[in-house]
CSV table of C-alpha atoms in Angstrom, one decimal:
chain,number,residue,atom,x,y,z
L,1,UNK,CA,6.3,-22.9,-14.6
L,2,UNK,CA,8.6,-21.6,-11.6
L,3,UNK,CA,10.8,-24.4,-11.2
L,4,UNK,CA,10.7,-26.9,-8.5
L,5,UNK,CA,9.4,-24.5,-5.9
L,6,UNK,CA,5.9,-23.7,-5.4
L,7,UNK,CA,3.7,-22.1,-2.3
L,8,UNK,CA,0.2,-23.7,-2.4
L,9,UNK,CA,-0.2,-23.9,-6.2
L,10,UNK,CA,-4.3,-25.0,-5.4
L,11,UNK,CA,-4.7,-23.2,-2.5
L,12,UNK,CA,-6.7,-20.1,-2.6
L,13,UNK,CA,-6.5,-17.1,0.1
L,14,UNK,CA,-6.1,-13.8,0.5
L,15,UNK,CA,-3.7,-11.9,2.6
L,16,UNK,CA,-5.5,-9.2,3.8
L,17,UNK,CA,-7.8,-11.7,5.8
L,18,UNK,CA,-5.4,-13.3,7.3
L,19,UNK,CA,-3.7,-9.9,8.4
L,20,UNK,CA,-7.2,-8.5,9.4
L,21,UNK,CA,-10.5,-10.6,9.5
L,22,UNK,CA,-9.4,-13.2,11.7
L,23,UNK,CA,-7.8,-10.9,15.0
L,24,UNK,CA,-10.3,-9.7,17.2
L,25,UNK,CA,-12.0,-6.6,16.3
L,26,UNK,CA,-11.3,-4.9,19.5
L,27,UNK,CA,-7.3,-5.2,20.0
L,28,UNK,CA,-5.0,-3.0,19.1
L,29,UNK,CA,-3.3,-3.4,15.5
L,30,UNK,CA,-1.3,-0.3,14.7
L,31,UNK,CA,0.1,2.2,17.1
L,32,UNK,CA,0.7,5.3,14.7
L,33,UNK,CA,3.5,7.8,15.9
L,34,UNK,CA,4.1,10.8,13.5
L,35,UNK,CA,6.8,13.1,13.8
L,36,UNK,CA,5.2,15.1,16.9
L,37,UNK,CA,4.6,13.7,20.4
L,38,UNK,CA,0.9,14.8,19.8
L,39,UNK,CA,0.8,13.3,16.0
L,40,UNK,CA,-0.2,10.1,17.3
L,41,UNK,CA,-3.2,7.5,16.3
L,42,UNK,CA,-4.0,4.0,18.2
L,43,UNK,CA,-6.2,1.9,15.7
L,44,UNK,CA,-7.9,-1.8,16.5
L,45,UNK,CA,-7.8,-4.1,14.0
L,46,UNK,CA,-11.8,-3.6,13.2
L,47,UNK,CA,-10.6,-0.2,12.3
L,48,UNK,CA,-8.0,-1.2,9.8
L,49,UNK,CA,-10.1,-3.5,8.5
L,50,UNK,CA,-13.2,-1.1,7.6
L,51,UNK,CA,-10.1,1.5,6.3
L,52,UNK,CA,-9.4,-1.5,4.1
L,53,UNK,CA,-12.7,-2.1,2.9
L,54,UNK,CA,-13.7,1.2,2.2
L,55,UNK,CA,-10.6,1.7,0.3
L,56,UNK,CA,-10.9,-1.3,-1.6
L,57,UNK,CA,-14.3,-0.7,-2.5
L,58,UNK,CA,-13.0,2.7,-3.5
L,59,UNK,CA,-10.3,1.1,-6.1
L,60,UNK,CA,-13.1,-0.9,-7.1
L,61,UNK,CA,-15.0,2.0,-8.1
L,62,UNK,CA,-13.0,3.5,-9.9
L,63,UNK,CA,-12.7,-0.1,-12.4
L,64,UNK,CA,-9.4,-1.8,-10.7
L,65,UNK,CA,-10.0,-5.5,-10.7
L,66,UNK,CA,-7.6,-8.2,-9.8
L,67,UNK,CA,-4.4,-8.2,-11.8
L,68,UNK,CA,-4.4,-4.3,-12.3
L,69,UNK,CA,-1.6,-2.9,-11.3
L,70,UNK,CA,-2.3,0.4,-8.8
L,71,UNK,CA,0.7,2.5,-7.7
L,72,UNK,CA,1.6,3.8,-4.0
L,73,UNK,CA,3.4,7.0,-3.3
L,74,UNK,CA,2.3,7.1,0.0
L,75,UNK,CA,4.2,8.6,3.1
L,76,UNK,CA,4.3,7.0,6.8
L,77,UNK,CA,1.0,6.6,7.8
L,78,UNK,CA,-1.4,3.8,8.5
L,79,UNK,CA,-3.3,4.4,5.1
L,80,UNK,CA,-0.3,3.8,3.3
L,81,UNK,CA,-0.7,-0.2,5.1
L,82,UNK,CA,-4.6,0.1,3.9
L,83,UNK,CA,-3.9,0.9,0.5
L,84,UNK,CA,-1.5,-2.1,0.1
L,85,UNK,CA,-4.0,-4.7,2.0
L,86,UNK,CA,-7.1,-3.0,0.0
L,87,UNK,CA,-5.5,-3.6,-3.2
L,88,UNK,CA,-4.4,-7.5,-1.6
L,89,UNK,CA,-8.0,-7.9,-0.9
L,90,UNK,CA,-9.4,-7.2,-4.6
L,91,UNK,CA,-6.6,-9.3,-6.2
L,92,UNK,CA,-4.8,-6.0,-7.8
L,93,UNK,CA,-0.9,-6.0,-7.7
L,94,UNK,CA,0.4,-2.4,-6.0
L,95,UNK,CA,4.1,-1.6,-5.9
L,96,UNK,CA,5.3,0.7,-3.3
L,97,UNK,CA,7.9,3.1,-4.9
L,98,UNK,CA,9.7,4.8,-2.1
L,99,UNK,CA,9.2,8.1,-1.3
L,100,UNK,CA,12.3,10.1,-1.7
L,101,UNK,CA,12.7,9.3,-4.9
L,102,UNK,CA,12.5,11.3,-8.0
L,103,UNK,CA,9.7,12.3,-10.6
L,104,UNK,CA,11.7,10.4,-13.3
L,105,UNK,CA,12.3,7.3,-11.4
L,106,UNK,CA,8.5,7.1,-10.4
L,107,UNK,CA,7.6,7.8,-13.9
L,108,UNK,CA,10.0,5.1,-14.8
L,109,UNK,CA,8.2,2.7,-12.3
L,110,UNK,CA,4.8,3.9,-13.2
L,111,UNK,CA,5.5,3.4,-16.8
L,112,UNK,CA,7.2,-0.4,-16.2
L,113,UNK,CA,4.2,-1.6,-14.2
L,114,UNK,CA,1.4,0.1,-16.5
L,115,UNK,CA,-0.5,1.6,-13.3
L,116,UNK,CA,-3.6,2.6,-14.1
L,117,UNK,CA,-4.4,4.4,-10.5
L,118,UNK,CA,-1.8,6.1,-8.3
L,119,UNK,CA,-2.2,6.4,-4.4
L,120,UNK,CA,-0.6,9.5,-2.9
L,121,UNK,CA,-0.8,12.4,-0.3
L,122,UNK,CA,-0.5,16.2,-0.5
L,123,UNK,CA,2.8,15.8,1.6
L,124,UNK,CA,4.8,14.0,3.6
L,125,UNK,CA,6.7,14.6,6.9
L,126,UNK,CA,9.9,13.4,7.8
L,127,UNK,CA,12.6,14.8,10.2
L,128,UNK,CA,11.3,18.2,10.0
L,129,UNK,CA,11.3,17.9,6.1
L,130,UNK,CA,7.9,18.5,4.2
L,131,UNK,CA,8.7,15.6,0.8
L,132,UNK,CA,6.2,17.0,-2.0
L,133,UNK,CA,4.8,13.9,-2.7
L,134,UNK,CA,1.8,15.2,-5.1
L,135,UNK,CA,4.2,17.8,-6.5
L,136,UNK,CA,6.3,14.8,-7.4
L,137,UNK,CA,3.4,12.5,-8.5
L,138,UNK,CA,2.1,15.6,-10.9
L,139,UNK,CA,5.8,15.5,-12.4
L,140,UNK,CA,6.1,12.2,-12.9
L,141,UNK,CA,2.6,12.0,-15.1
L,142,UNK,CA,2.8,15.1,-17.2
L,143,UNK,CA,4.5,13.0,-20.2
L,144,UNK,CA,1.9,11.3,-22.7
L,145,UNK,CA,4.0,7.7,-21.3
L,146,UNK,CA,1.9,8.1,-18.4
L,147,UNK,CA,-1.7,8.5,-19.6
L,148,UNK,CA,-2.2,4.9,-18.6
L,149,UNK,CA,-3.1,6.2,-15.2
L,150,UNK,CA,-6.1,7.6,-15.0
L,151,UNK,CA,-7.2,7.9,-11.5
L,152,UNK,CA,-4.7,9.9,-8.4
L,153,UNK,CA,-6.2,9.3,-4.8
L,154,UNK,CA,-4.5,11.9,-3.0
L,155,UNK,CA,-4.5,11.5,1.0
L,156,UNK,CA,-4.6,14.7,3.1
L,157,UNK,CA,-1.6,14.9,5.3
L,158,UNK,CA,-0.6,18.0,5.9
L,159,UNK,CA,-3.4,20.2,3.7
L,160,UNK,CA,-0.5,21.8,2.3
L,161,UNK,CA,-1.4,23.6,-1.1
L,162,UNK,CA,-1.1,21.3,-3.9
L,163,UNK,CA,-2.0,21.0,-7.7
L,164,UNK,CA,-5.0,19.6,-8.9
L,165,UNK,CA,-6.2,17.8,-12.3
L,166,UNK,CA,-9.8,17.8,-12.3
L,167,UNK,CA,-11.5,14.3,-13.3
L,168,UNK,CA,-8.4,12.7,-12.2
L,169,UNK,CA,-7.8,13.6,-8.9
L,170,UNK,CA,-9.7,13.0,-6.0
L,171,UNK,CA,-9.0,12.9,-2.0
L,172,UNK,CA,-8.9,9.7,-0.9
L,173,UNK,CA,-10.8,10.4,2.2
L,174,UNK,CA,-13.4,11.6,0.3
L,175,UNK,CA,-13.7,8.4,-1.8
L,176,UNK,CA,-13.9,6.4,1.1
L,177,UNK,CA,-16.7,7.9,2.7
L,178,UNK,CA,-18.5,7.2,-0.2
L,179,UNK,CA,-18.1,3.3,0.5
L,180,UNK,CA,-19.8,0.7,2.5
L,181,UNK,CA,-16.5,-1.1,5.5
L,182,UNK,CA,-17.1,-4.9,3.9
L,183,UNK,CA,-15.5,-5.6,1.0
L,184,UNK,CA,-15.6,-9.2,0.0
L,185,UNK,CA,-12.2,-10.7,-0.4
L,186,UNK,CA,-10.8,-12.2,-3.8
L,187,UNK,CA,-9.6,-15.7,-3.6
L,188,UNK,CA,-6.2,-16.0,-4.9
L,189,UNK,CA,-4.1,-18.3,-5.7
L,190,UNK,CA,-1.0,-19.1,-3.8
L,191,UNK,CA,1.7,-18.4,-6.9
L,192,UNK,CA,-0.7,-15.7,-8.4
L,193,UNK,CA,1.1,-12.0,-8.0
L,194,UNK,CA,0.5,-9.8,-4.7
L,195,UNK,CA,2.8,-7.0,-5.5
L,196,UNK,CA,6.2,-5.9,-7.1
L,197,UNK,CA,9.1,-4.0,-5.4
L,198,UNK,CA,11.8,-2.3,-7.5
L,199,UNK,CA,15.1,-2.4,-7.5
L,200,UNK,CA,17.3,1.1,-7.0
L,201,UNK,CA,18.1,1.3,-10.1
L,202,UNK,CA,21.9,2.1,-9.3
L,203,UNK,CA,23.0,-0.5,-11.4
L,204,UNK,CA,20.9,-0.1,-14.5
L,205,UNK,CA,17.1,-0.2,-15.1
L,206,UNK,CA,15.5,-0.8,-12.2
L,207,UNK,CA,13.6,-4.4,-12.1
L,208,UNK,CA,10.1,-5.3,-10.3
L,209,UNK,CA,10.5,-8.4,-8.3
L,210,UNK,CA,7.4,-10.4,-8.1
L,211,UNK,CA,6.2,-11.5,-4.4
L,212,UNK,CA,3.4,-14.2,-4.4
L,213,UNK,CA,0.2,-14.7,-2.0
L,214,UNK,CA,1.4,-18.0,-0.9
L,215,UNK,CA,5.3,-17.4,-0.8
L,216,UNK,CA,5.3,-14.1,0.6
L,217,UNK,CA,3.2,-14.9,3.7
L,218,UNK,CA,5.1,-17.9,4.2
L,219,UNK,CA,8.4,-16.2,4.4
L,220,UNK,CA,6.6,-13.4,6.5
L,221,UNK,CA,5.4,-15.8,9.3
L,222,UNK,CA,8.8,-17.5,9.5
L,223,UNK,CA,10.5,-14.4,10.2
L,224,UNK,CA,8.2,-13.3,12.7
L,225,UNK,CA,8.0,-16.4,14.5
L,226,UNK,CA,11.9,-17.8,14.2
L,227,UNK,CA,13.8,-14.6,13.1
L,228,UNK,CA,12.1,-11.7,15.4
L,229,UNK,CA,10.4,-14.5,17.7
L,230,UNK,CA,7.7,-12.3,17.9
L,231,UNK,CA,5.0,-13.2,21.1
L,232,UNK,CA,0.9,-12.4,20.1
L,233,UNK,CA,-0.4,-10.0,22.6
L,234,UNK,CA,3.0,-9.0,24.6
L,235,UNK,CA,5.1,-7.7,21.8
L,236,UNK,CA,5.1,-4.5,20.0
L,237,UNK,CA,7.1,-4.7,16.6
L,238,UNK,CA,8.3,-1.3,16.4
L,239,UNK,CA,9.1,0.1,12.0
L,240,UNK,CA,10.5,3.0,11.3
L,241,UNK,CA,11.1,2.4,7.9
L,242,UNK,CA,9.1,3.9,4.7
L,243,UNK,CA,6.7,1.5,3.1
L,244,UNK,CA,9.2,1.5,0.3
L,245,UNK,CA,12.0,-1.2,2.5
L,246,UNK,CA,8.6,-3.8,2.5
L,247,UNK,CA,9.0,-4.1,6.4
């Protein structure tokens, strides 16, 4: 029981259709602006969506079913939005864990969720900073707390040298081309778990926060529609945030 509030206790749905299967393949869904005027990606919503899919079917792959827990470490990029609608779309629960933090506080949240895959990139780019994401990744699993996860997709950003565990790593790229762009989508239910955010941790432990299928998208499409009052096809909402602030 969660008290007297519930979202759609009998419904079933699945986020990642409604943020991608039922736009029109051709318009634009994400315009991608790295940290250079020329790093720059424009990318319909078929595209996402076969990202997605591939990715998912990737997860799936490697044995994550719905209610598995799969970690993100990912850096600003759209991938980093695939890898949290591919896991929506095979019912597993990711939680982002932002990326300036610390080996110990990821292996903190890795060890609290009991991930079993981690999703990564070689490195990240921010304000002319290069963040060793897989450097921080490699740190965070090298104590025997961690051999839960067994699988690290690792995104090539940069193609900066990084370390490598052989028959745990693998680029995620790679993965993906290996897979077919339809992935059927898992019916959830509207209380079952989409993904958990953690706290900072400044005031003790940090705590995962559980956000819903039903709830979550609820409180998403209100703020678009009566906080940002965001028009289809004439506005552009612009994030500069990490994936780690859930905007």
């Amino acid at each position: 029981e969660r008290g007297d509030v519930a979202w759609f206790p009998d419904g079933l749905l699945n986020v990642s259709v409604n943020c991608l299967d039922r736009h029109p393949p051709d318009h634009t869904a994400i315009i991608w602006a790295g940290d250079e005027p020329t790093d720059g990606r424009r990318l319909s919503y078929g595209e996402a969506l076969a990202g997605t899919c591939q990715l998912a079917n990737a997860l799936r792959t490697l044995g994550v079913r719905k209610g598995d827990r799969v970690c993100l470490y990912m850096p600003m990029v759209p991938e980093a939005a695939y890898a949290m609608l591919a896991c929506a779309r095979i019912g597993a629960i990711h939680s982002v864990v932002f990326a300036g933090v610390s080996a110990e506080a990821r292996r903190a949240r890795v060890i609290d969720s009991a991930g079993a895959v981690v999703l990564t990139a070689d490195e990240g780019l921010r304000a002319k900073k290069v963040l060793k994401l897989k450097q921080t990744v490699d740190a965070a699993l090298s104590v025997p707390e961690c051999a839960c996860v067994t699988s690290v997709l690792v995104h090539k950003r940069t193609g900066g040298e990084i370390g490598w565990v052989e028959g745990r790593d693998q680029w995620m790229h790679e993965a993906m081309a290996r897979e077919r762009p339809f992935a059927a989508a898992e019916p959830m239910g509207g209380e079952e778990p989409l993904f958990l955010l953690y706290t900072s941790g400044s005031t003790g432990k940090p705590k995962g926060i559980v956000h819903t299928h039903g709830g979550y998208q609820v409180g998403l499409v209100a703020t678009t529609r009566l906080v940002f009052a965001v028009q289809p096809e004439k506005d552009v909402l612009c994030v500069v945030a990490t994936p780690g602030w859930i905007t």
